[in-house]
Structures are given as structure tokens and as C-alpha cells.
Amino acid sequence: MKKLHPETSAPEPWGPRHVQVSPEPPEMGRLPSSITLITGATGFIGGACAIEAMKSGRIGDLLFLVRAKTPEEGLMRMIESLRRFEPSPAQLEQLSVQQIILGDLADVAAFTDDVRLNRVTHVMNCAAVASF
């Protein structure tokens, strides 16, 4: 017999989760209420999706999971990759290091403690393992 959650009588794995939300880091300021995390945005499909989201005026609502050593390096990777889609310079200038989450989906535990993830309402997973 499955163990039931004491508050909901639901099976334990599906019971409510109690997540402690950490305060936002001071450099982030107030984030919009709807945040989209895009993985794989330095790739072709993820980059195309990122550009479309940016064109719709959602630049400030986006976070990007990027493999890089520093947020600055991650931002430069993003900008260089997005240039292939010919965005306006104004769009690229609106991107900031605060939108970069350093990490790799091969090691999720390395970035899951980033408090910005607490505000994510949507995920656009465009990441892939690619080898040639």
C-alpha cells in the first residue's frame, strides 16, 4: 500500500511541495511575474526561439541557461550566437548578465540553487546533445 500524504491523502510523491523561496538577489531588482527560462539559446533552434521571444517585447522576461565560466562570458556567447538571426542592435543591448544562468543540463544540481529559478513560470527547452 502506498504511503499517503498526511494533509492531502494523496500518494506521497504527488503531495504538495513546500518550497522555501529565497529573497531575490539585490542586483536582480524586481522581476516580472512571468519568466521564461530558455535552454539551448546559443544553438540554432534555441537562438531562433530566443529571438522571437525578444521580438515580442519579452526581453526582460527571459532567463538563459548557458554553458560558460562567467556570466559575462555567457552573455557574450549569447550575443554572438544571436547575431546570425540579425536582431537589431537595440535588442542585443537589452540583454544583461543578470539574465544568464550558468549551467549545463548534464549537471543540473550545479545550478538549481539559483534563486532566479524560483520565479520561472515557463521553460523552453531547446538544449540538445550534439556531436559531430
PDB file of C-alpha atoms in Angstrom:
ATOM      1  CA  MET A   1       0.000   0.000   0.000  1.00  0.00           C
ATOM      2  CA  LYS A   2       1.314   3.459  -0.923  1.00  0.00           C
ATOM      3  CA  LYS A   3       2.030   5.890   1.845  1.00  0.00           C
ATOM      4  CA  LEU A   4      -0.401   8.826   1.719  1.00  0.00           C
ATOM      5  CA  HIS A   5       0.486  12.439   2.386  1.00  0.00           C
ATOM      6  CA  PRO A   6      -0.982  13.367   5.804  1.00  0.00           C
ATOM      7  CA  GLU A   7      -2.504  16.693   4.641  1.00  0.00           C
ATOM      8  CA  THR A   8      -3.976  15.709   1.286  1.00  0.00           C
ATOM      9  CA  SER A   9      -4.449  11.920   1.322  1.00  0.00           C
ATOM     10  CA  ALA A  10      -2.599  11.962  -1.993  1.00  0.00           C
ATOM     11  CA  PRO A  11       0.188   9.477  -2.634  1.00  0.00           C
ATOM     12  CA  GLU A  12       3.324  10.900  -1.014  1.00  0.00           C
ATOM     13  CA  PRO A  13       5.297  11.572  -4.244  1.00  0.00           C
ATOM     14  CA  TRP A  14       2.436  13.674  -5.597  1.00  0.00           C
ATOM     15  CA  GLY A  15       1.636  15.581  -2.430  1.00  0.00           C
ATOM     16  CA  PRO A  16       2.227  19.323  -2.110  1.00  0.00           C
ATOM     17  CA  ARG A  17       5.787  20.501  -2.102  1.00  0.00           C
ATOM     18  CA  HIS A  18       6.942  23.004   0.420  1.00  0.00           C
ATOM     19  CA  VAL A  19       9.443  25.222  -1.317  1.00  0.00           C
ATOM     20  CA  GLN A  20      11.198  27.925   0.590  1.00  0.00           C
ATOM     21  CA  VAL A  21      11.583  30.908  -1.696  1.00  0.00           C
ATOM     22  CA  SER A  22      14.779  32.799  -1.131  1.00  0.00           C
ATOM     23  CA  PRO A  23      14.792  36.570  -1.455  1.00  0.00           C
ATOM     24  CA  GLU A  24      15.826  37.922  -4.822  1.00  0.00           C
ATOM     25  CA  PRO A  25      19.469  38.934  -5.103  1.00  0.00           C
ATOM     26  CA  PRO A  26      19.850  42.721  -4.882  1.00  0.00           C
ATOM     27  CA  GLU A  27      21.270  43.025  -8.405  1.00  0.00           C
ATOM     28  CA  MET A  28      18.147  41.447  -9.899  1.00  0.00           C
ATOM     29  CA  GLY A  29      15.668  44.039  -8.650  1.00  0.00           C
ATOM     30  CA  ARG A  30      12.034  43.161  -9.231  1.00  0.00           C
ATOM     31  CA  LEU A  31      11.450  40.530 -11.870  1.00  0.00           C
ATOM     32  CA  PRO A  32       8.286  40.385 -13.991  1.00  0.00           C
ATOM     33  CA  SER A  33       5.663  37.896 -12.839  1.00  0.00           C
ATOM     34  CA  SER A  34       6.055  35.661 -15.918  1.00  0.00           C
ATOM     35  CA  ILE A  35       9.607  34.469 -16.520  1.00  0.00           C
ATOM     36  CA  THR A  36      10.675  32.084 -19.281  1.00  0.00           C
ATOM     37  CA  LEU A  37      13.854  30.043 -18.989  1.00  0.00           C
ATOM     38  CA  ILE A  38      15.320  29.144 -22.377  1.00  0.00           C
ATOM     39  CA  THR A  39      17.829  26.321 -22.578  1.00  0.00           C
ATOM     40  CA  GLY A  40      19.923  25.858 -25.686  1.00  0.00           C
ATOM     41  CA  ALA A  41      19.647  29.518 -26.717  1.00  0.00           C
ATOM     42  CA  THR A  42      23.207  29.516 -28.080  1.00  0.00           C
ATOM     43  CA  GLY A  43      22.148  26.839 -30.576  1.00  0.00           C
ATOM     44  CA  PHE A  44      20.237  27.306 -33.796  1.00  0.00           C
ATOM     45  CA  ILE A  45      16.702  26.362 -32.709  1.00  0.00           C
ATOM     46  CA  GLY A  46      17.047  27.857 -29.221  1.00  0.00           C
ATOM     47  CA  GLY A  47      18.501  31.035 -30.710  1.00  0.00           C
ATOM     48  CA  ALA A  48      15.592  31.346 -33.142  1.00  0.00           C
ATOM     49  CA  CYS A  49      13.135  30.906 -30.254  1.00  0.00           C
ATOM     50  CA  ALA A  50      15.019  33.464 -28.154  1.00  0.00           C
ATOM     51  CA  ILE A  51      14.927  36.000 -30.991  1.00  0.00           C
ATOM     52  CA  GLU A  52      11.169  35.508 -31.462  1.00  0.00           C
ATOM     53  CA  ALA A  53      10.599  35.993 -27.720  1.00  0.00           C
ATOM     54  CA  MET A  54      12.763  39.118 -27.819  1.00  0.00           C
ATOM     55  CA  LYS A  55      10.869  40.497 -30.836  1.00  0.00           C
ATOM     56  CA  SER A  56       7.605  40.097 -28.944  1.00  0.00           C
ATOM     57  CA  GLY A  57       8.900  42.543 -26.345  1.00  0.00           C
ATOM     58  CA  ARG A  58       9.705  39.939 -23.703  1.00  0.00           C
ATOM     59  CA  ILE A  59      13.440  40.603 -23.395  1.00  0.00           C
ATOM     60  CA  GLY A  60      13.194  41.444 -19.701  1.00  0.00           C
ATOM     61  CA  ASP A  61      11.119  38.306 -19.028  1.00  0.00           C
ATOM     62  CA  LEU A  62      13.790  35.885 -20.239  1.00  0.00           C
ATOM     63  CA  LEU A  63      16.474  33.864 -18.497  1.00  0.00           C
ATOM     64  CA  PHE A  64      19.017  31.802 -20.410  1.00  0.00           C
ATOM     65  CA  LEU A  65      20.824  28.667 -19.282  1.00  0.00           C
ATOM     66  CA  VAL A  66      24.293  28.962 -20.808  1.00  0.00           C
ATOM     67  CA  ARG A  67      27.458  26.899 -20.508  1.00  0.00           C
ATOM     68  CA  ALA A  68      30.178  29.382 -19.625  1.00  0.00           C
ATOM     69  CA  LYS A  69      32.694  30.119 -16.872  1.00  0.00           C
ATOM     70  CA  THR A  70      31.312  33.571 -16.018  1.00  0.00           C
ATOM     71  CA  PRO A  71      28.025  35.386 -16.641  1.00  0.00           C
ATOM     72  CA  GLU A  72      29.913  37.874 -18.824  1.00  0.00           C
ATOM     73  CA  GLU A  73      31.272  35.048 -20.982  1.00  0.00           C
ATOM     74  CA  GLY A  74      27.773  33.558 -21.158  1.00  0.00           C
ATOM     75  CA  LEU A  75      26.315  36.870 -22.292  1.00  0.00           C
ATOM     76  CA  MET A  76      28.984  37.194 -24.997  1.00  0.00           C
ATOM     77  CA  ARG A  77      28.208  33.635 -26.199  1.00  0.00           C
ATOM     78  CA  MET A  78      24.515  34.553 -26.363  1.00  0.00           C
ATOM     79  CA  ILE A  79      25.097  37.772 -28.280  1.00  0.00           C
ATOM     80  CA  GLU A  80      27.496  36.171 -30.764  1.00  0.00           C
ATOM     81  CA  SER A  81      25.120  33.277 -31.368  1.00  0.00           C
ATOM     82  CA  LEU A  82      22.060  35.500 -31.782  1.00  0.00           C
ATOM     83  CA  ARG A  83      23.786  37.699 -34.384  1.00  0.00           C
ATOM     84  CA  ARG A  84      23.114  35.022 -37.039  1.00  0.00           C
ATOM     85  CA  PHE A  85      19.428  35.990 -36.818  1.00  0.00           C
ATOM     86  CA  GLU A  86      20.197  39.674 -37.467  1.00  0.00           C
ATOM     87  CA  PRO A  87      18.471  41.201 -34.438  1.00  0.00           C
ATOM     88  CA  SER A  88      18.563  44.948 -34.028  1.00  0.00           C
ATOM     89  CA  PRO A  89      21.479  46.314 -32.002  1.00  0.00           C
ATOM     90  CA  ALA A  90      18.913  47.737 -29.559  1.00  0.00           C
ATOM     91  CA  GLN A  91      17.589  44.234 -28.855  1.00  0.00           C
ATOM     92  CA  LEU A  92      21.057  42.868 -28.144  1.00  0.00           C
ATOM     93  CA  GLU A  93      21.888  45.843 -25.909  1.00  0.00           C
ATOM     94  CA  GLN A  94      18.907  44.994 -23.683  1.00  0.00           C
ATOM     95  CA  LEU A  95      20.356  41.593 -22.777  1.00  0.00           C
ATOM     96  CA  SER A  96      22.232  41.572 -19.476  1.00  0.00           C
ATOM     97  CA  VAL A  97      24.396  39.296 -17.356  1.00  0.00           C
ATOM     98  CA  GLN A  98      21.510  39.114 -14.857  1.00  0.00           C
ATOM     99  CA  GLN A  99      19.636  37.020 -17.431  1.00  0.00           C
ATOM    100  CA  ILE A 100      22.388  34.418 -17.684  1.00  0.00           C
ATOM    101  CA  ILE A 101      22.226  31.304 -15.534  1.00  0.00           C
ATOM    102  CA  LEU A 102      25.459  29.382 -15.700  1.00  0.00           C
ATOM    103  CA  GLY A 103      24.957  25.673 -16.069  1.00  0.00           C
ATOM    104  CA  ASP A 104      24.758  22.528 -18.098  1.00  0.00           C
ATOM    105  CA  LEU A 105      21.805  20.147 -18.231  1.00  0.00           C
ATOM    106  CA  ALA A 106      24.307  17.315 -17.728  1.00  0.00           C
ATOM    107  CA  ASP A 107      24.833  18.674 -14.182  1.00  0.00           C
ATOM    108  CA  VAL A 108      21.508  20.148 -13.066  1.00  0.00           C
ATOM    109  CA  ALA A 109      22.475  20.126  -9.387  1.00  0.00           C
ATOM    110  CA  ALA A 110      25.155  22.728 -10.116  1.00  0.00           C
ATOM    111  CA  PHE A 111      22.607  25.473 -10.849  1.00  0.00           C
ATOM    112  CA  THR A 112      19.318  24.510  -9.187  1.00  0.00           C
ATOM    113  CA  ASP A 113      20.066  26.675  -6.140  1.00  0.00           C
ATOM    114  CA  ASP A 114      19.962  29.850  -8.277  1.00  0.00           C
ATOM    115  CA  VAL A 115      17.134  31.880  -6.694  1.00  0.00           C
ATOM    116  CA  ARG A 116      16.075  33.286 -10.078  1.00  0.00           C
ATOM    117  CA  LEU A 117      14.700  29.843 -10.934  1.00  0.00           C
ATOM    118  CA  ASN A 118      12.050  30.317  -8.230  1.00  0.00           C
ATOM    119  CA  ARG A 119      10.340  32.879 -10.493  1.00  0.00           C
ATOM    120  CA  VAL A 120      10.360  30.773 -13.678  1.00  0.00           C
ATOM    121  CA  THR A 121       6.843  30.093 -14.931  1.00  0.00           C
ATOM    122  CA  HIS A 122       7.701  28.671 -18.360  1.00  0.00           C
ATOM    123  CA  VAL A 123      10.588  26.626 -19.760  1.00  0.00           C
ATOM    124  CA  MET A 124      11.508  26.459 -23.409  1.00  0.00           C
ATOM    125  CA  ASN A 125      13.901  23.508 -23.615  1.00  0.00           C
ATOM    126  CA  CYS A 126      15.884  23.719 -26.835  1.00  0.00           C
ATOM    127  CA  ALA A 127      19.051  22.126 -25.466  1.00  0.00           C
ATOM    128  CA  ALA A 128      20.424  19.022 -27.128  1.00  0.00           C
ATOM    129  CA  VAL A 129      23.439  16.811 -27.050  1.00  0.00           C
ATOM    130  CA  ALA A 130      25.187  17.382 -30.344  1.00  0.00           C
ATOM    131  CA  SER A 131      28.322  15.682 -31.532  1.00  0.00           C
ATOM    132  CA  PHE A 132      29.776  15.595 -34.984  1.00  0.00           C
TER     133      PHE A 132
END
